[in-house]
Amino acid sequence: MKYTEEHEWLREEGDVMVVGITAHAAEQLGDVVFVELPEVGDTISKDDEVVVIESVKAASDILAPLDGEIVEVNSAIEDEPGKVNDDPEGEAWFFKLKVSDASPLDDYMDEAAYKAFIG
Amino acid sequence: MGELYRTELYDLHVALGAKMVPFAGYEMPVQYPMGVMKEHLHCREAAGLFDVSHMGQVILRGADAAGALERLVPVSIKALAEGRQRYALFTNEDGGILDDLMVANRGDHLFLVVNAACKDADIAHMRANLTDCEIEVIEDRALLALQGPDAETALARIAPDVADMIFMDVAVVASDFGELWVSRSGYTGEDGYEVSVEAAQAEAFAKALLAMDEVAPIGLGARDSLRLEAGLCLYGNDIDTSTSPVEAALEWAVQKVRRTGGAREGGFPGARRILAEFRNGASRRRVGLLPEGRAPMRAGTMLFAGAEGGTPIGEVTSGAFGPTIEGPLSMGYVTTAQATIGTTVYGEVRGKRLPAKVADMPFRPSTYKR
């Protein structure tokens, strides 16, 4: 697992990267009430606003962690946004990305570094 | 921002694990570990305890305090019976709203509860204009709200007489926590009470309530979604000096006796505009809005008549996800032509026009004890 400073996690699964948000991020957001995911087939660039997530408090954008193509999205969390609070690092993944440039991965944190980052 | 004030219950909030945020000059709990959604639902299903000590408590005394206050509000205070409370508005010369407040007739005086963010201005306004009254700002009492279907059961364990009160009754009751100034009212659409308690007794009183199975502490986050489902205005968002009582759909707060043809017609700031709007209508109106999808339309969302093009017809002033209605809900202002219940309007959210239906308020029927 790799982690970004935007509180996303990335998990390699075969030739795609699964992306979601961390338990820490979900906790900070509070109860999630709305998620808008990209479309399968979308080509995205690093730092694009790729997911919109709204909690009882506010709307937040999730930025694309890498360049690539969206190959699968987790529509279940659009129907039941509360899953993001229940299991953010498991069942409530956001999308799967076919990565076209993996080089930023080197800059992302491992679990120990992320734990230190969030204090 | 300068130093933030703390209410008498600050230490209790922290001990309960609250997330504290600045609000109207105070450090207030926005949520407890239960979280906004569960707090909201708990209040609707059992009872919620809110610290509203940041609000202003003011006593008005005078030979004709009711007549005097009527010079500042388009509301019938003279006809307010002893032991009763009523919603009121301070208006300005332009017919805008300076604040909304509660006024109770407690026999030899009036008791007012005003918004935290407005209280200094309200008090100055009254001191300047009500020179025939004595104005006492109550600084040594906390204010708590206990709201929800189990509020009566819970508070009656401490003060049995409160069970006999009905919506908008006020009473002074004795208790183990000193004298309680109780009103059967609130800001959630639920049955419940607001209770003024001596500052020195506030924490013990709150702890006694929280020790009951039915009662959980509720923060400002859930207070906002509860009042929004109840269709109640938040001063500074939904009403302010730029909105008139008629635009704000608060005609019900202006009794007939103060309107054109009434025995005490006018005589309040902005009467010319406000009474004209009663006769002719206003060009825009505060309405409830139910977005058709799941995306909340929050304050500041611009509203349009059509899915494309055109100029804005209004703006959302409050918007959130309603845990009880299980969907997004908003209120805002639209031009009168679009204000009819059932009209579809479009809110521009992140560059996309999303449909919303003009809806009746409250969004969820209120359960006041009449």
Coordinates of C-alpha atoms in Angstrom, one line a residue:
Chain A
M1 CA 0.0 0.0 0.0
K2 CA 1.1 3.5 -0.8
Y3 CA -0.4 6.7 0.7
T4 CA -0.7 10.3 -0.6
E5 CA -0.7 13.5 1.4
E6 CA -4.3 13.9 0.2
H7 CA -5.1 10.8 2.3
E8 CA -5.7 8.4 -0.5
W9 CA -4.4 4.8 -0.4
L10 CA -3.3 3.0 -3.6
R11 CA -3.1 -0.8 -3.7
E12 CA -1.7 -2.7 -6.7
E13 CA -4.0 -5.4 -7.9
G14 CA -2.6 -7.2 -11.0
D15 CA -2.0 -4.6 -13.6
V16 CA -4.4 -2.0 -12.1
M17 CA -4.2 0.3 -9.1
V18 CA -7.1 0.4 -6.6
V19 CA -7.7 3.8 -5.0
G20 CA -9.7 4.9 -2.0
I21 CA -9.4 7.2 1.0
T22 CA -7.8 6.3 4.4
A23 CA -9.7 5.6 7.6
H24 CA -8.1 8.8 8.9
A25 CA -9.6 10.8 6.1
A26 CA -13.1 9.2 6.5
E27 CA -13.0 10.0 10.2
Q28 CA -12.1 13.6 9.5
L29 CA -14.8 14.0 6.9
G30 CA -17.5 12.7 9.2
D31 CA -20.6 10.9 7.9
V32 CA -20.4 10.7 4.1
V33 CA -23.7 11.4 2.3
F34 CA -22.8 11.7 -1.3
V35 CA -20.1 10.3 -3.7
E36 CA -19.7 11.1 -7.4
L37 CA -17.3 8.8 -9.2
P38 CA -15.7 9.2 -12.6
E39 CA -16.9 7.2 -15.6
V40 CA -15.3 4.0 -16.7
G41 CA -13.1 4.8 -19.7
D42 CA -12.2 8.3 -18.5
T43 CA -8.6 9.3 -19.0
I44 CA -7.3 11.2 -16.0
S45 CA -4.2 13.1 -15.1
K46 CA -2.5 13.4 -11.8
D47 CA -4.2 16.0 -9.6
D48 CA -7.4 16.1 -11.6
E49 CA -10.5 16.4 -9.4
V50 CA -11.7 12.9 -10.0
V51 CA -14.1 12.2 -7.2
V52 CA -16.5 14.4 -5.3
I53 CA -17.3 13.4 -1.8
E54 CA -19.7 15.2 0.5
S55 CA -20.1 14.6 4.2
V56 CA -22.6 16.1 6.6
K57 CA -20.1 18.9 6.9
A58 CA -18.8 19.9 3.5
A59 CA -17.9 18.9 -0.1
S60 CA -14.3 17.7 -0.8
D61 CA -12.6 16.8 -4.1
I62 CA -10.4 13.8 -4.3
L63 CA -7.5 14.3 -6.7
A64 CA -6.2 11.7 -9.1
P65 CA -3.0 10.3 -7.6
L66 CA -1.6 9.1 -11.0
D67 CA -2.2 9.4 -14.7
G68 CA -4.2 6.6 -16.3
E69 CA -7.5 5.3 -17.4
I70 CA -10.5 4.4 -15.2
V71 CA -11.2 0.7 -15.7
E72 CA -13.7 0.1 -12.9
V73 CA -15.7 2.2 -10.4
N74 CA -17.3 1.1 -7.1
S75 CA -20.9 2.2 -7.8
A76 CA -22.0 0.6 -4.5
I77 CA -20.6 3.6 -2.6
E78 CA -22.7 6.0 -4.8
D79 CA -25.8 4.1 -3.7
E80 CA -24.6 3.8 -0.1
P81 CA -22.2 6.6 0.7
G82 CA -22.1 5.5 4.4
K83 CA -19.9 2.5 3.4
V84 CA -17.0 5.0 3.1
N85 CA -17.2 5.5 6.8
D86 CA -17.8 1.8 7.6
D87 CA -14.9 0.3 5.6
P88 CA -12.9 3.0 3.8
E89 CA -9.8 0.9 3.3
G90 CA -11.6 -2.3 2.1
E91 CA -15.1 -2.5 0.7
A92 CA -15.4 1.2 0.0
W93 CA -12.7 1.6 -2.6
F94 CA -13.4 4.3 -5.2
F95 CA -12.0 3.3 -8.6
K96 CA -9.5 1.1 -10.4
L97 CA -6.9 2.8 -12.6
K98 CA -4.8 1.4 -15.4
V99 CA -1.7 3.5 -14.7
S100 CA 0.1 5.2 -17.6
D101 CA 2.8 6.8 -15.5
A102 CA 3.8 5.1 -12.2
S103 CA 6.7 7.4 -11.4
P104 CA 4.9 9.6 -8.8
L105 CA 4.5 6.4 -6.7
D106 CA 8.1 6.7 -5.6
D107 CA 7.1 9.9 -3.8
Y108 CA 4.2 8.4 -2.0
M109 CA 4.4 7.2 1.6
D110 CA 4.4 3.7 2.9
E111 CA 2.2 2.8 5.9
A112 CA 4.8 3.8 8.5
A113 CA 5.4 7.2 6.9
Y114 CA 1.7 7.8 6.5
K115 CA 1.1 7.0 10.2
A116 CA 3.9 9.5 11.1
F117 CA 2.3 12.1 8.7
I118 CA -1.1 12.0 10.3
G119 CA 0.5 12.0 13.7
Chain B
M1 CA -10.8 37.0 15.4
G2 CA -10.2 37.9 19.1
E3 CA -10.4 35.6 22.1
L4 CA -13.2 33.1 22.0
Y5 CA -15.7 32.9 24.8
R6 CA -16.4 29.6 26.5
T7 CA -19.8 28.6 28.0
E8 CA -20.3 27.2 31.4
L9 CA -20.3 23.7 29.9
Y10 CA -17.0 24.0 28.0
D11 CA -15.2 21.5 30.3
L12 CA -18.1 19.0 30.0
H13 CA -18.0 19.2 26.2
V14 CA -14.3 18.5 26.1
A15 CA -14.7 15.6 28.6
L16 CA -17.5 14.2 26.4
G17 CA -15.1 14.2 23.5
A18 CA -16.6 17.0 21.5
K19 CA -14.9 18.6 18.5
M20 CA -14.9 22.3 19.4
V21 CA -15.2 25.0 16.8
P22 CA -15.5 28.8 16.8
F23 CA -19.1 29.8 16.4
A24 CA -20.5 33.4 16.9
G25 CA -17.5 34.2 19.1
Y26 CA -17.7 31.1 21.2
E27 CA -15.9 27.8 21.3
M28 CA -18.8 25.4 20.8
P29 CA -19.2 21.6 20.2
V30 CA -19.9 20.9 16.6
Q31 CA -20.2 17.2 17.2
Y32 CA -19.5 14.5 19.8
P33 CA -18.0 11.0 19.2
M34 CA -21.5 9.8 18.1
G35 CA -21.2 11.9 14.9
V36 CA -23.6 14.3 13.3
M37 CA -25.8 11.7 11.6
K38 CA -26.4 9.6 14.7
E39 CA -26.8 12.6 16.9
H40 CA -29.5 13.9 14.5
L41 CA -31.4 10.6 14.5
H42 CA -31.0 10.2 18.3
C43 CA -32.7 13.6 18.8
R44 CA -35.6 12.5 16.6
E45 CA -35.9 9.1 18.3
A46 CA -35.1 9.8 22.0
A47 CA -33.8 13.1 23.4
G48 CA -30.9 15.4 22.6
L49 CA -29.2 17.9 24.9
F50 CA -27.8 21.1 23.4
D51 CA -25.7 23.8 24.9
V52 CA -27.2 27.1 23.7
S53 CA -25.6 29.2 26.4
H54 CA -24.0 31.4 23.7
M55 CA -27.4 32.9 23.0
G56 CA -28.4 36.1 24.7
Q57 CA -30.9 36.2 27.6
V58 CA -32.4 39.6 28.3
I59 CA -35.1 40.8 30.7
L60 CA -37.1 43.8 29.7
R61 CA -39.0 45.7 32.5
G62 CA -41.1 48.8 32.3
A63 CA -44.6 50.1 32.9
D64 CA -45.5 49.2 29.3
A65 CA -42.6 46.9 28.2
A66 CA -44.8 45.1 25.7
G67 CA -45.9 48.4 24.1
A68 CA -42.3 49.6 24.0
L69 CA -41.0 46.4 22.4
E70 CA -43.7 46.6 19.7
R71 CA -41.9 49.7 18.4
L72 CA -39.0 47.4 17.3
V73 CA -40.9 44.3 16.2
P74 CA -43.8 43.8 13.8
V75 CA -45.3 41.4 16.3
S76 CA -48.2 41.6 18.8
I77 CA -46.5 41.6 22.2
K78 CA -49.3 43.3 24.0
A79 CA -51.6 40.4 23.3
L80 CA -49.1 37.8 24.4
A81 CA -50.6 36.2 27.5
E82 CA -48.7 35.7 30.7
G83 CA -46.8 32.4 30.7
R84 CA -46.6 32.3 26.9
Q85 CA -43.8 32.8 24.4
R86 CA -43.8 34.0 20.8
Y87 CA -41.4 34.2 17.8
A88 CA -40.4 37.8 16.9
L89 CA -38.2 39.8 14.5
F90 CA -36.2 43.0 15.0
T91 CA -36.7 44.9 11.7
N92 CA -34.7 47.9 10.4
E93 CA -35.9 51.0 8.6
D94 CA -35.4 49.3 5.2
G95 CA -37.7 46.4 6.3
G96 CA -34.8 44.0 6.6
I97 CA -34.4 41.7 9.6
L98 CA -31.8 42.6 12.3
D99 CA -32.4 39.4 14.2
D100 CA -35.0 36.8 15.1
L101 CA -35.8 36.1 18.7
M102 CA -38.1 34.6 21.3
V103 CA -40.2 36.8 23.6
A104 CA -41.9 35.5 26.7
N105 CA -44.4 37.2 28.9
R106 CA -43.4 36.4 32.5
G107 CA -45.9 38.6 34.2
D108 CA -44.1 41.7 35.4
H109 CA -41.4 41.5 32.7
L110 CA -40.6 40.2 29.3
F111 CA -37.9 37.6 28.8
L112 CA -36.1 37.6 25.4
V113 CA -33.7 35.1 23.9
V114 CA -31.6 36.4 21.0
N115 CA -29.0 35.0 18.6
A116 CA -25.4 34.9 19.9
A117 CA -23.9 36.6 16.8
C118 CA -26.5 39.5 17.1
K119 CA -26.8 39.9 20.9
D120 CA -24.5 42.9 21.3
A121 CA -26.2 44.7 18.5
D122 CA -29.6 43.8 19.7
I123 CA -28.9 45.0 23.2
A124 CA -27.5 48.3 21.9
H125 CA -30.6 48.6 19.7
M126 CA -32.9 48.1 22.6
R127 CA -30.9 50.5 24.9
A128 CA -31.0 53.2 22.2
N129 CA -34.7 52.8 21.5
L130 CA -36.4 51.5 24.6
T131 CA -35.3 54.2 27.0
D132 CA -38.6 53.7 28.8
C133 CA -37.6 50.2 29.8
E134 CA -35.0 48.7 32.1
I135 CA -32.9 46.3 30.1
E136 CA -31.1 43.6 32.1
V137 CA -28.7 41.3 30.3
I138 CA -28.6 37.9 32.1
E139 CA -24.9 36.9 32.4
D140 CA -25.1 34.4 35.2
R141 CA -27.3 31.8 33.6
A142 CA -26.6 29.0 31.1
L143 CA -29.2 28.0 28.4
L144 CA -29.7 24.4 27.5
A145 CA -32.2 22.8 25.1
L146 CA -33.6 19.3 25.6
Q147 CA -35.3 18.2 22.4
G148 CA -37.0 15.0 21.2
P149 CA -39.9 12.7 21.9
D150 CA -38.4 11.7 25.3
A151 CA -37.6 15.2 26.4
E152 CA -40.7 15.4 28.5
T153 CA -40.0 12.1 30.3
A154 CA -36.5 13.2 31.0
L155 CA -37.0 16.7 32.2
A156 CA -40.1 15.7 34.3
R157 CA -37.8 13.5 36.4
I158 CA -36.1 16.7 37.5
A159 CA -39.1 19.1 37.4
P160 CA -42.5 17.1 37.2
D161 CA -44.5 20.2 36.4
V162 CA -43.0 20.7 32.9
A163 CA -45.1 17.7 31.7
D164 CA -48.2 19.9 31.9
M165 CA -46.7 22.7 29.7
I166 CA -47.7 22.9 26.0
F167 CA -45.8 24.3 23.0
M168 CA -44.7 27.9 23.7
D169 CA -45.6 27.9 27.3
V170 CA -43.1 29.3 29.7
A171 CA -42.7 28.6 33.4
V172 CA -40.4 29.1 36.4
V173 CA -40.0 25.8 38.2
A174 CA -38.0 24.8 41.3
S175 CA -35.5 22.0 41.1
D176 CA -32.5 20.4 42.8
F177 CA -30.5 22.6 40.4
G178 CA -32.1 25.9 41.5
E179 CA -34.7 27.8 39.7
L180 CA -35.2 26.7 36.1
W181 CA -36.7 29.1 33.5
V182 CA -38.4 26.7 31.2
S183 CA -40.0 27.2 27.8
R184 CA -41.6 24.4 25.8
S185 CA -40.0 25.2 22.5
G186 CA -36.8 24.7 20.5
Y187 CA -35.1 24.7 17.2
T188 CA -35.5 21.1 15.9
G189 CA -39.1 20.6 15.0
E190 CA -39.4 18.2 18.0
D191 CA -41.3 18.6 21.1
G192 CA -38.9 19.7 23.9
Y193 CA -37.7 22.5 26.1
E194 CA -35.3 25.3 26.4
V195 CA -34.1 25.7 30.0
S196 CA -32.3 28.6 31.6
V197 CA -30.3 27.5 34.6
E198 CA -28.0 29.2 37.1
A199 CA -24.5 29.1 35.7
A200 CA -23.2 27.5 38.9
Q201 CA -25.7 24.6 38.5
A202 CA -25.4 24.2 34.7
E203 CA -22.9 21.4 34.6
A204 CA -24.6 19.4 37.4
F205 CA -28.0 19.9 35.6
A206 CA -26.5 18.8 32.2
K207 CA -24.8 15.8 33.8
A208 CA -28.1 14.7 35.5
L209 CA -29.9 14.8 32.1
L210 CA -27.0 13.0 30.3
A211 CA -27.1 10.3 32.9
M212 CA -30.5 9.3 31.7
D213 CA -30.7 6.6 29.1
E214 CA -32.8 8.7 26.7
V215 CA -30.5 11.7 26.6
A216 CA -27.3 12.2 24.4
P217 CA -25.4 15.4 23.8
I218 CA -25.9 17.0 20.4
G219 CA -23.6 19.4 18.6
L220 CA -24.1 22.3 16.3
G221 CA -23.8 20.1 13.2
A222 CA -26.9 18.1 14.0
R223 CA -28.6 21.2 15.3
D224 CA -28.3 22.6 11.8
S225 CA -29.7 19.6 10.0
L226 CA -32.5 19.3 12.5
R227 CA -33.6 22.9 12.2
L228 CA -33.3 22.6 8.4
E229 CA -35.6 19.6 8.2
A230 CA -38.0 21.6 10.4
G231 CA -37.9 24.5 7.9
L232 CA -36.6 26.9 10.5
C233 CA -34.5 29.9 9.5
L234 CA -30.9 30.4 10.6
Y235 CA -30.2 34.1 11.1
G236 CA -27.2 35.1 8.9
N237 CA -28.0 32.4 6.3
D238 CA -31.7 32.4 5.5
I239 CA -32.6 35.8 6.9
D240 CA -30.6 39.0 7.4
T241 CA -30.8 42.7 6.8
S242 CA -31.3 42.1 3.1
T243 CA -34.4 40.0 3.5
S244 CA -37.9 41.2 4.6
P245 CA -40.3 39.2 6.7
V246 CA -42.6 38.7 3.6
E247 CA -39.7 37.7 1.4
A248 CA -38.7 35.3 4.1
A249 CA -42.2 33.7 4.2
L250 CA -42.5 34.7 7.9
E251 CA -45.9 36.4 7.4
W252 CA -47.2 34.1 10.2
A253 CA -45.0 35.9 12.7
V254 CA -46.7 39.3 12.0
Q255 CA -50.1 39.2 13.6
K256 CA -53.1 40.8 11.9
V257 CA -53.2 43.5 14.6
R258 CA -49.9 44.9 13.3
R259 CA -50.8 44.7 9.6
T260 CA -52.7 47.3 7.5
G261 CA -56.2 47.8 9.0
G262 CA -55.2 46.3 12.4
A263 CA -55.7 48.1 15.6
R264 CA -52.0 48.6 16.1
E265 CA -51.0 48.8 12.4
G266 CA -47.4 49.6 11.7
G267 CA -45.3 51.5 14.2
F268 CA -42.3 49.3 13.7
P269 CA -39.1 49.9 11.7
G270 CA -39.6 49.3 8.0
A271 CA -43.4 49.2 8.3
R272 CA -43.9 51.1 5.0
R273 CA -42.1 48.4 3.0
I274 CA -43.3 45.4 5.0
L275 CA -47.0 46.4 5.0
A276 CA -46.8 47.2 1.3
E277 CA -45.4 43.7 0.7
F278 CA -48.3 42.2 2.7
R279 CA -50.7 43.9 0.3
N280 CA -48.8 43.5 -3.0
G281 CA -46.5 40.5 -2.4
A282 CA -42.7 40.6 -2.7
S283 CA -40.6 39.9 -5.8
R284 CA -38.9 36.8 -4.3
R285 CA -39.7 34.3 -1.6
R286 CA -37.9 31.9 0.7
V287 CA -38.9 28.3 -0.3
G288 CA -37.9 24.8 0.6
L289 CA -36.0 22.8 -2.1
L290 CA -35.7 19.1 -2.5
P291 CA -32.8 18.2 -4.9
E292 CA -33.8 15.2 -7.1
G293 CA -30.5 13.4 -6.9
R294 CA -28.4 12.7 -3.8
A295 CA -26.0 15.7 -4.2
P296 CA -26.6 18.3 -1.5
M297 CA -27.1 21.9 -2.7
R298 CA -25.4 24.0 -0.2
A299 CA -25.6 27.7 0.7
G300 CA -24.4 29.8 -2.2
T301 CA -25.6 27.5 -4.9
M302 CA -27.1 29.6 -7.7
L303 CA -30.6 28.7 -8.9
F304 CA -32.0 28.9 -12.4
A305 CA -35.4 28.4 -14.0
G306 CA -34.0 26.1 -16.8
A307 CA -31.5 23.4 -17.3
E308 CA -29.5 25.6 -19.6
G309 CA -28.8 29.3 -20.0
G310 CA -30.7 32.2 -18.4
T311 CA -29.8 34.4 -15.5
P312 CA -30.1 33.2 -11.9
I313 CA -33.5 33.3 -10.3
G314 CA -32.2 33.0 -6.8
E315 CA -29.8 31.3 -4.5
V316 CA -29.6 28.6 -1.9
T317 CA -29.2 30.0 1.7
S318 CA -29.0 26.7 3.6
G319 CA -28.4 23.2 2.3
A320 CA -27.4 19.8 3.8
F321 CA -28.2 16.2 3.9
G322 CA -31.3 15.4 6.0
P323 CA -30.7 12.2 8.0
T324 CA -34.4 11.8 8.8
I325 CA -35.7 12.5 5.3
E326 CA -32.7 10.5 4.0
G327 CA -31.8 12.9 1.3
P328 CA -30.5 16.3 0.5
L329 CA -32.6 19.4 1.3
S330 CA -32.2 23.1 1.0
M331 CA -33.9 26.4 1.5
G332 CA -33.3 29.5 -0.5
Y333 CA -34.8 32.4 -2.3
V334 CA -36.4 32.3 -5.8
T335 CA -38.4 34.8 -7.8
T336 CA -42.1 34.7 -6.9
A337 CA -43.0 33.2 -10.3
Q338 CA -40.9 30.1 -9.4
A339 CA -42.0 29.9 -5.7
T340 CA -45.1 27.6 -6.2
I341 CA -44.8 24.2 -4.6
G342 CA -43.8 21.6 -7.1
T343 CA -42.0 23.9 -9.5
T344 CA -38.7 22.5 -10.8
V345 CA -35.7 24.8 -10.5
Y346 CA -32.0 24.0 -11.2
G347 CA -29.1 24.5 -8.9
E348 CA -25.7 24.9 -10.4
V349 CA -23.4 22.4 -8.5
R350 CA -19.8 22.1 -9.6
G351 CA -20.8 23.5 -13.1
K352 CA -23.7 21.2 -13.6
R353 CA -27.4 22.2 -13.4
L354 CA -29.2 19.7 -11.1
P355 CA -33.0 19.7 -10.7
A356 CA -34.7 20.5 -7.4
K357 CA -38.4 20.8 -6.6
V358 CA -39.8 23.6 -4.6
A359 CA -41.2 21.9 -1.6
D360 CA -43.5 22.6 1.4
M361 CA -41.8 23.2 4.7
P362 CA -41.3 21.7 7.2
F363 CA -39.7 18.9 5.3
R364 CA -40.6 16.6 8.1
P365 CA -43.8 17.3 10.1
S366 CA -43.0 18.9 13.4
T367 CA -44.1 17.2 16.6
Y368 CA -44.8 20.1 19.0
K369 CA -47.1 19.4 21.9
R370 CA -50.1 21.6 21.2

